[in-house]
Short mmCIF file of C-alpha atoms in Angstrom, two decimals:
data_model
loop_
_atom_site.label_atom_id
_atom_site.label_comp_id
_atom_site.label_asym_id
_atom_site.label_seq_id
_atom_site.Cartn_x
_atom_site.Cartn_y
_atom_site.Cartn_z
CA MET A 1 -128.99 -247.36 -46.92
CA ASP A 2 -127.24 -247.67 -43.89
CA ASP A 3 -127.81 -247.64 -40.20
CA ALA A 4 -126.31 -244.37 -38.94
CA THR A 5 -125.42 -243.13 -35.59
CA THR A 6 -124.97 -239.51 -34.92
CA SER A 7 -124.38 -238.87 -31.22
CA THR A 8 -126.92 -241.02 -29.45
CA ASP A 9 -129.56 -241.26 -32.64
CA ILE A 10 -130.26 -244.29 -34.55
CA ARG A 11 -131.28 -244.14 -38.12
CA LEU A 12 -133.11 -247.06 -39.77
CA ARG A 13 -134.18 -246.87 -43.45
CA GLU A 14 -135.85 -248.84 -46.13
CA GLY A 15 -136.62 -248.47 -49.80
CA ALA A 16 -134.95 -248.18 -53.04
CA SER A 17 -133.72 -245.10 -54.67
CA ILE A 18 -135.43 -243.76 -57.86
CA ALA A 19 -132.75 -245.17 -60.00
CA GLN A 20 -132.75 -248.69 -58.52
CA ARG A 21 -136.80 -248.51 -59.15
CA LEU A 22 -136.30 -247.43 -62.84
CA VAL A 23 -133.83 -249.97 -63.39
CA MET A 24 -136.16 -252.87 -62.04
CA SER A 25 -139.11 -251.13 -63.94
CA GLY A 26 -137.16 -251.02 -67.34
CA PHE A 27 -136.45 -254.84 -66.60
CA ALA A 28 -140.10 -255.91 -65.95
CA ALA A 29 -141.21 -253.35 -68.89
CA ALA A 30 -138.81 -255.26 -71.37
CA VAL A 31 -140.07 -258.61 -70.21
CA ALA A 32 -143.71 -257.81 -70.68
CA LEU A 33 -142.77 -256.25 -74.14
CA CYS A 34 -141.46 -259.37 -75.53
CA PHE A 35 -144.77 -260.81 -75.23
CA THR A 36 -146.78 -257.97 -77.40
CA PRO A 37 -146.27 -259.71 -80.60
CA GLY A 38 -149.04 -262.25 -79.23
CA LEU A 39 -151.68 -259.66 -79.21
CA PHE A 40 -151.59 -259.24 -83.03
CA THR A 41 -152.02 -263.03 -83.74
CA HIS A 42 -155.47 -264.79 -84.26
CA ASP A 43 -154.59 -267.45 -81.67
CA THR A 44 -156.79 -266.83 -78.80
CA LEU A 45 -154.36 -268.56 -76.41
CA GLU A 46 -151.57 -266.34 -77.20
CA VAL A 47 -153.44 -263.23 -77.00
CA ILE A 48 -154.49 -264.09 -73.61
CA ILE A 49 -150.96 -265.08 -72.68
CA SER A 50 -149.97 -261.67 -73.89
CA VAL A 51 -152.39 -259.74 -72.34
CA VAL A 52 -151.91 -261.40 -68.72
CA ALA A 53 -148.07 -260.86 -69.17
CA LEU A 54 -148.66 -257.05 -69.93
CA LEU A 55 -150.91 -256.50 -66.92
CA VAL A 56 -148.53 -258.44 -64.44
CA GLY A 57 -145.54 -256.16 -65.97
CA ALA A 58 -147.59 -253.24 -65.38
CA ALA A 59 -148.81 -254.14 -61.81
CA PHE A 60 -145.06 -254.96 -60.97
CA ILE A 61 -143.78 -251.42 -62.33
CA GLY A 62 -146.69 -249.75 -60.28
CA VAL A 63 -145.78 -251.79 -56.86
CA VAL A 64 -142.11 -251.03 -57.53
CA MET A 65 -142.48 -247.15 -58.48
CA LEU A 66 -145.28 -246.62 -55.67
CA ALA A 67 -143.70 -248.35 -52.60
CA PRO A 68 -142.52 -245.96 -50.12
CA ALA A 69 -139.06 -244.98 -48.85
CA VAL A 70 -139.16 -245.07 -44.80
CA VAL A 71 -136.91 -243.73 -42.43
CA TRP A 72 -136.90 -244.11 -38.68
CA ILE A 73 -134.79 -241.81 -36.12
CA ILE A 74 -134.35 -243.15 -32.60
CA THR A 75 -133.49 -240.53 -30.21
CA PRO A 76 -133.30 -241.10 -26.46
CA ALA A 77 -136.87 -239.23 -25.93
CA GLU A 78 -139.01 -240.14 -29.26
CA ILE A 79 -139.01 -242.03 -32.55
CA LEU A 80 -139.50 -240.05 -35.45
CA ILE A 81 -140.89 -241.89 -38.44
CA GLY A 82 -140.82 -240.38 -41.81
CA GLN A 83 -142.53 -242.14 -45.05
CA GLN A 84 -142.45 -240.78 -48.67
CA ARG A 85 -143.54 -242.34 -51.89
CA PRO A 86 -141.96 -241.28 -55.07
CA PHE A 87 -142.93 -237.82 -56.26
CA GLY A 88 -145.38 -237.93 -52.98
CA LYS A 89 -145.15 -235.43 -49.71
CA LEU A 90 -143.31 -236.35 -46.83
CA ARG A 91 -145.47 -237.83 -44.26
CA THR A 92 -144.14 -237.82 -40.53
CA ARG A 93 -144.98 -239.16 -37.36
CA ILE A 94 -143.52 -238.85 -33.84
CA VAL A 95 -143.73 -241.53 -31.23
CA ALA A 96 -143.03 -240.05 -27.74
CA LYS A 97 -140.90 -242.18 -25.02
CA ASP A 98 -143.81 -242.45 -22.55
CA ASP A 99 -146.09 -244.04 -25.40
CA ILE A 100 -143.96 -247.06 -25.74
CA ARG A 101 -144.66 -250.21 -23.65
CA GLY A 102 -143.02 -253.24 -25.24
CA LEU A 103 -140.06 -254.21 -27.65
CA GLN A 104 -139.73 -257.17 -29.46
CA VAL A 105 -136.98 -258.35 -32.15
CA PRO A 106 -138.53 -260.62 -34.61
CA GLY A 107 -136.50 -262.27 -37.15
CA SER A 108 -137.00 -262.59 -41.29
CA LYS A 109 -138.67 -265.97 -42.23
CA ARG A 110 -136.78 -265.25 -45.49
CA VAL A 111 -133.29 -264.32 -44.27
CA LYS A 112 -131.93 -266.05 -41.23
CA ALA A 113 -130.01 -262.83 -39.72
CA ARG A 114 -132.12 -260.26 -40.26
CA PHE A 115 -133.97 -258.15 -37.41
CA GLN A 116 -136.66 -255.71 -37.15
CA LEU A 117 -137.75 -253.36 -34.03
CA ALA A 118 -141.26 -254.12 -33.15
CA PHE A 119 -142.65 -251.74 -30.64
CA THR A 120 -145.72 -251.88 -28.68
CA LEU A 121 -147.46 -248.57 -27.69
CA ALA A 122 -149.97 -247.68 -24.88
CA SER A 123 -152.89 -247.84 -27.35
CA GLY A 124 -152.13 -251.50 -28.34
CA GLU A 125 -150.71 -250.48 -31.48
CA ARG A 126 -147.76 -252.31 -33.05
CA LEU A 127 -145.10 -250.37 -34.97
CA THR A 128 -142.30 -252.23 -37.07
CA SER A 129 -139.36 -250.65 -38.25
CA PRO A 130 -137.24 -251.24 -40.95
CA PRO A 131 -134.34 -254.07 -40.88
CA ILE A 132 -131.34 -253.56 -39.02
CA SER A 133 -128.74 -253.56 -41.34
CA ASP A 134 -125.71 -253.62 -39.05
CA VAL A 135 -126.46 -257.18 -38.19
CA THR A 136 -123.00 -257.92 -36.26
CA HIS A 137 -124.37 -255.33 -33.60
CA VAL A 138 -128.31 -256.47 -33.14
CA ARG A 139 -127.82 -257.20 -29.47
CA GLU A 140 -126.19 -254.21 -28.43
CA MET A 141 -128.38 -252.02 -30.37
CA VAL A 142 -131.53 -253.63 -28.91
CA ALA A 143 -129.99 -253.31 -25.11
CA ARG A 144 -129.33 -249.64 -25.85
CA ILE A 145 -132.80 -248.87 -27.14
CA ALA A 146 -134.36 -250.69 -24.34
CA ALA A 147 -132.23 -249.01 -22.00
CA GLN A 148 -133.18 -245.63 -23.09
CA PHE A 149 -136.99 -246.22 -23.49
CA ASP A 150 -136.92 -248.08 -20.21
CA VAL A 151 -138.54 -251.07 -21.76
CA PRO A 152 -138.08 -254.36 -19.24
CA ASP A 153 -137.76 -257.86 -20.23
CA VAL A 154 -136.60 -257.54 -23.81
CA GLU A 155 -135.55 -261.02 -25.02
CA ALA A 156 -132.14 -260.67 -26.48
CA PRO A 157 -132.61 -262.05 -30.52
CA VAL A 158 -130.73 -265.27 -31.25
CA ASN A 159 -128.27 -264.04 -34.09
CA PRO A 160 -125.61 -266.14 -35.14
CA LEU A 161 -123.86 -263.17 -36.97
CA ASP A 162 -123.57 -260.92 -33.72
CA ALA A 163 -120.11 -259.83 -32.91
CA SER A 164 -120.63 -260.57 -29.43
CA ASN A 165 -120.46 -264.35 -30.36
CA PRO A 166 -117.37 -266.34 -29.95
CA GLU A 167 -118.38 -267.79 -33.34
CA MET A 168 -120.19 -266.07 -35.91
CA ARG A 169 -122.10 -268.68 -38.33
CA LEU A 170 -122.87 -268.23 -41.67
CA GLY A 171 -124.94 -270.57 -43.70
CA ASP A 172 -125.98 -273.85 -41.78
CA PRO A 173 -124.34 -276.95 -40.82
CA LEU A 174 -124.33 -279.34 -43.66
CA GLU A 175 -125.56 -282.83 -44.13
CA PRO A 176 -125.25 -285.20 -46.87
CA PHE A 177 -128.23 -286.46 -48.77
CA SER A 178 -129.67 -289.46 -48.05
CA ALA A 179 -128.65 -292.56 -50.15
CA ARG A 180 -132.39 -292.95 -50.87
CA ASP A 181 -133.08 -289.49 -52.02
CA ILE A 182 -130.11 -289.54 -54.31
CA ARG A 183 -131.20 -292.94 -55.83
CA ILE A 184 -134.72 -291.19 -56.24
CA VAL A 185 -133.44 -288.20 -57.92
CA ALA A 186 -131.10 -290.65 -60.42
CA LEU A 187 -134.01 -292.97 -61.45
CA ILE A 188 -135.87 -289.86 -62.30
CA ALA A 189 -133.14 -288.77 -64.21
CA VAL A 190 -133.14 -291.98 -66.02
CA ALA A 191 -136.63 -292.03 -66.67
CA LEU A 192 -136.97 -288.31 -67.90
CA CYS A 193 -134.35 -289.04 -70.85
CA ALA A 194 -135.96 -292.54 -71.55
CA VAL A 195 -139.41 -291.15 -71.93
CA PRO A 196 -139.09 -289.90 -75.74
CA TYR A 197 -137.42 -293.24 -76.68
CA ALA A 198 -140.16 -295.04 -75.24
CA TYR A 199 -143.20 -293.17 -76.29
CA LYS A 200 -141.95 -293.69 -80.13
CA LEU A 201 -141.67 -297.27 -79.38
CA TRP A 202 -145.35 -297.17 -77.71
CA ARG A 203 -146.52 -295.21 -80.90
CA GLY A 204 -145.10 -297.76 -83.35
CA LEU A 205 -142.62 -294.94 -84.74
CA SER A 206 -138.93 -295.53 -85.27
CA PRO A 207 -136.69 -293.77 -82.41
CA GLY A 208 -134.74 -290.80 -83.99
CA LEU A 209 -131.00 -290.16 -83.43
CA ILE A 210 -131.74 -287.39 -80.52
CA ASP A 211 -133.85 -290.29 -78.88
CA MET A 212 -131.44 -292.57 -78.86
CA LEU A 213 -128.60 -290.34 -77.67
CA LEU A 214 -130.90 -289.37 -74.67
CA LEU A 215 -130.40 -292.94 -73.41
CA PRO A 216 -127.02 -292.66 -72.53
CA THR A 217 -127.24 -289.10 -71.60
CA GLY A 218 -129.66 -290.38 -68.77
CA ALA A 219 -127.20 -293.00 -67.54
CA ILE A 220 -124.66 -290.26 -67.38
CA ALA A 221 -126.87 -287.80 -65.53
CA ALA A 222 -127.70 -290.60 -63.14
CA PHE A 223 -123.86 -291.14 -62.50
CA ALA A 224 -123.48 -287.56 -61.74
CA VAL A 225 -126.03 -287.31 -59.38
CA HIS A 226 -124.82 -290.28 -57.61
CA ARG A 227 -121.13 -289.07 -57.35
CA TYR A 228 -121.47 -285.45 -57.06
CA ALA A 229 -125.03 -284.64 -55.60
CA ASN A 230 -123.12 -283.75 -52.09
CA LEU A 231 -121.31 -281.00 -53.88
CA VAL A 232 -124.07 -278.62 -54.04
CA THR A 233 -124.93 -278.49 -50.54
CA GLY A 234 -122.85 -275.15 -50.32
CA ALA A 235 -120.80 -274.26 -47.50
CA PHE A 236 -120.66 -273.33 -44.09
CA TRP A 237 -118.55 -270.50 -42.18
CA ILE A 238 -117.41 -270.53 -38.88
CA ILE A 239 -115.56 -267.20 -38.41
CA ARG A 240 -113.54 -266.91 -35.09
CA GLN A 241 -110.73 -264.71 -33.93
CA ASP A 242 -107.92 -264.91 -36.50
CA ASP A 243 -109.46 -267.88 -38.41
CA ILE A 244 -112.66 -268.79 -40.63
CA ARG A 245 -113.35 -272.58 -40.72
CA VAL A 246 -114.86 -273.37 -44.34
CA GLU A 247 -117.12 -276.36 -44.11
CA ARG A 248 -117.82 -278.17 -47.29
CA LEU A 249 -118.82 -281.79 -48.43
CA TRP A 250 -117.08 -283.89 -50.84
CA GLY A 251 -119.22 -285.99 -53.48
CA ASP A 252 -119.19 -289.13 -50.94
CA GLY A 253 -120.87 -287.10 -48.24
CA SER A 254 -117.47 -286.86 -46.12
CA LEU A 255 -116.53 -283.45 -44.67
CA ARG A 256 -113.94 -281.16 -46.21
CA ALA A 257 -112.44 -278.41 -43.74
CA ASP A 258 -110.59 -275.16 -45.17
CA HIS A 259 -109.21 -272.27 -42.91
CA ILE A 260 -108.53 -268.95 -43.99
CA ARG A 261 -106.25 -266.54 -42.00
CA GLY A 262 -105.82 -262.76 -42.30
CA ARG A 263 -102.27 -262.90 -43.56
CA ASP A 264 -103.39 -265.32 -46.56
CA VAL A 265 -106.07 -262.88 -47.87
CA LYS A 266 -105.46 -260.91 -51.05
CA SER A 267 -108.77 -259.22 -51.02
CA ILE A 268 -112.21 -259.35 -49.47
CA THR A 269 -115.36 -257.92 -51.34
CA VAL A 270 -119.09 -258.06 -51.14
CA GLU A 271 -120.69 -259.05 -54.25
CA ARG A 272 -124.25 -259.82 -55.57
CA ARG A 273 -125.09 -263.41 -56.59
CA GLY A 274 -128.66 -262.91 -58.00
CA ARG A 275 -131.22 -260.53 -59.20
CA SER A 276 -131.55 -258.50 -56.05
CA GLU A 277 -129.31 -256.40 -53.74
CA ASP A 278 -131.82 -256.80 -51.01
CA GLU A 279 -131.71 -260.55 -50.73
CA HIS A 280 -128.60 -262.10 -52.42
CA CYS A 281 -125.23 -260.55 -51.44
CA ILE A 282 -122.30 -262.39 -50.11
CA VAL A 283 -118.65 -262.17 -49.16
CA THR A 284 -116.06 -263.24 -51.29
CA ILE A 285 -112.30 -263.70 -49.85
CA ARG A 286 -109.61 -264.42 -52.45
CA LEU A 287 -106.27 -265.55 -50.84
CA ARG A 288 -102.76 -265.34 -52.32
CA SER A 289 -102.60 -268.64 -53.55
CA GLY A 290 -105.13 -267.78 -55.97
CA ARG A 291 -108.13 -269.58 -54.02
CA ARG A 292 -111.39 -267.82 -53.92
CA PHE A 293 -114.18 -268.58 -51.18
CA ARG A 294 -117.77 -267.29 -51.34
CA SER A 295 -119.92 -267.19 -48.21
CA PRO A 296 -123.36 -268.47 -47.90
CA ARG A 297 -126.05 -265.96 -48.74
CA ILE A 298 -126.06 -263.33 -46.27
CA GLY A 299 -129.07 -260.67 -47.46
CA SER A 300 -128.82 -257.11 -48.40
CA ARG A 301 -125.41 -255.19 -49.47
CA LEU A 302 -125.58 -253.32 -46.07
CA GLU A 303 -126.00 -256.36 -44.24
CA ALA A 304 -123.09 -258.49 -46.37
CA ARG A 305 -121.15 -255.06 -45.61
CA ALA A 306 -121.36 -255.31 -42.00
CA VAL A 307 -120.33 -259.09 -41.72
CA ALA A 308 -117.48 -258.39 -44.04
CA THR A 309 -116.30 -255.51 -41.69
CA GLU A 310 -116.47 -257.86 -38.76
CA ILE A 311 -114.15 -260.15 -40.58
CA VAL A 312 -111.80 -257.85 -41.60
CA ARG A 313 -111.54 -256.98 -37.66
CA ARG A 314 -111.44 -260.40 -36.57
CA LEU A 315 -108.80 -261.61 -39.31
CA GLY A 316 -106.79 -258.40 -38.98
CA ILE A 317 -107.17 -258.07 -42.69
CA ALA A 318 -104.42 -255.33 -43.99
CA PRO A 319 -106.29 -252.41 -45.03
CA GLU A 320 -104.64 -252.36 -48.87
CA ASN A 321 -106.57 -255.71 -49.06
CA ASN A 322 -110.16 -254.40 -47.91
CA LYS A 323 -111.95 -253.94 -51.26
CA ILE A 324 -115.38 -253.64 -49.31
CA PRO A 325 -117.18 -251.05 -50.97
#
């Protein structure tokens, strides 16, 4: 669901489709049913675990299926709010322009570049809109709404992905792990692998083959942590006109920077990197050389699509290479 602009109207939507709800509910039901064999055992603990799993699964399915779909239509004169639960009646509400006294744009704690409109009414009530999916034009949208509702002193949101920025930033600047943290994790890896061997010796038992193999495994794990820990810090994208600077760290903590230019791009797509399309979508760029770059996590598919569209514009990527769904 995206923000659509028809003439001067702004539409904000939130809520999964029936098909998405059924998929999530089916997955939860399948996981819960895996615990049903425990109901037919004589072990009290297994029965309790099975009952709890089934109750949690049923509660999750209930929340998913009963969560309302919400749409806001913001016109120059009013805000029309519609809310509907699956198989329920549509509930509507109209907020007149004269009832609006204030506007704020709070960011999300979970997703860095996700914003919502929070209106304060004359009655003191606070109404919060669905998220703004076009995260590249948040400031423009907020300024437009503030002007049409005559709301003064609206603070512009700090948005690292706004198209008005000379540089759009995806992710956080990279910092290598401290030597102290790396040593601690390496020691933990060694200790965990040595525990079975030490336990056998303490009990006066003869260590088995697996116990002895874990000792060199711990040493290898400690070496890998010390050598490659900084490789898991991710990437930091700086999106400029005609260029993307991709920063990553080598294993020793030194900075590595790659540059992406429009003429080198073979394809640009939006992909999901996780279970949820609401939180874990990224932009993937494939170069003609065969290299592939995955962006830091952006958010929903619509938010990632907005960022990808701005990348296409800034880099001048050819239409035939644009694979954004």
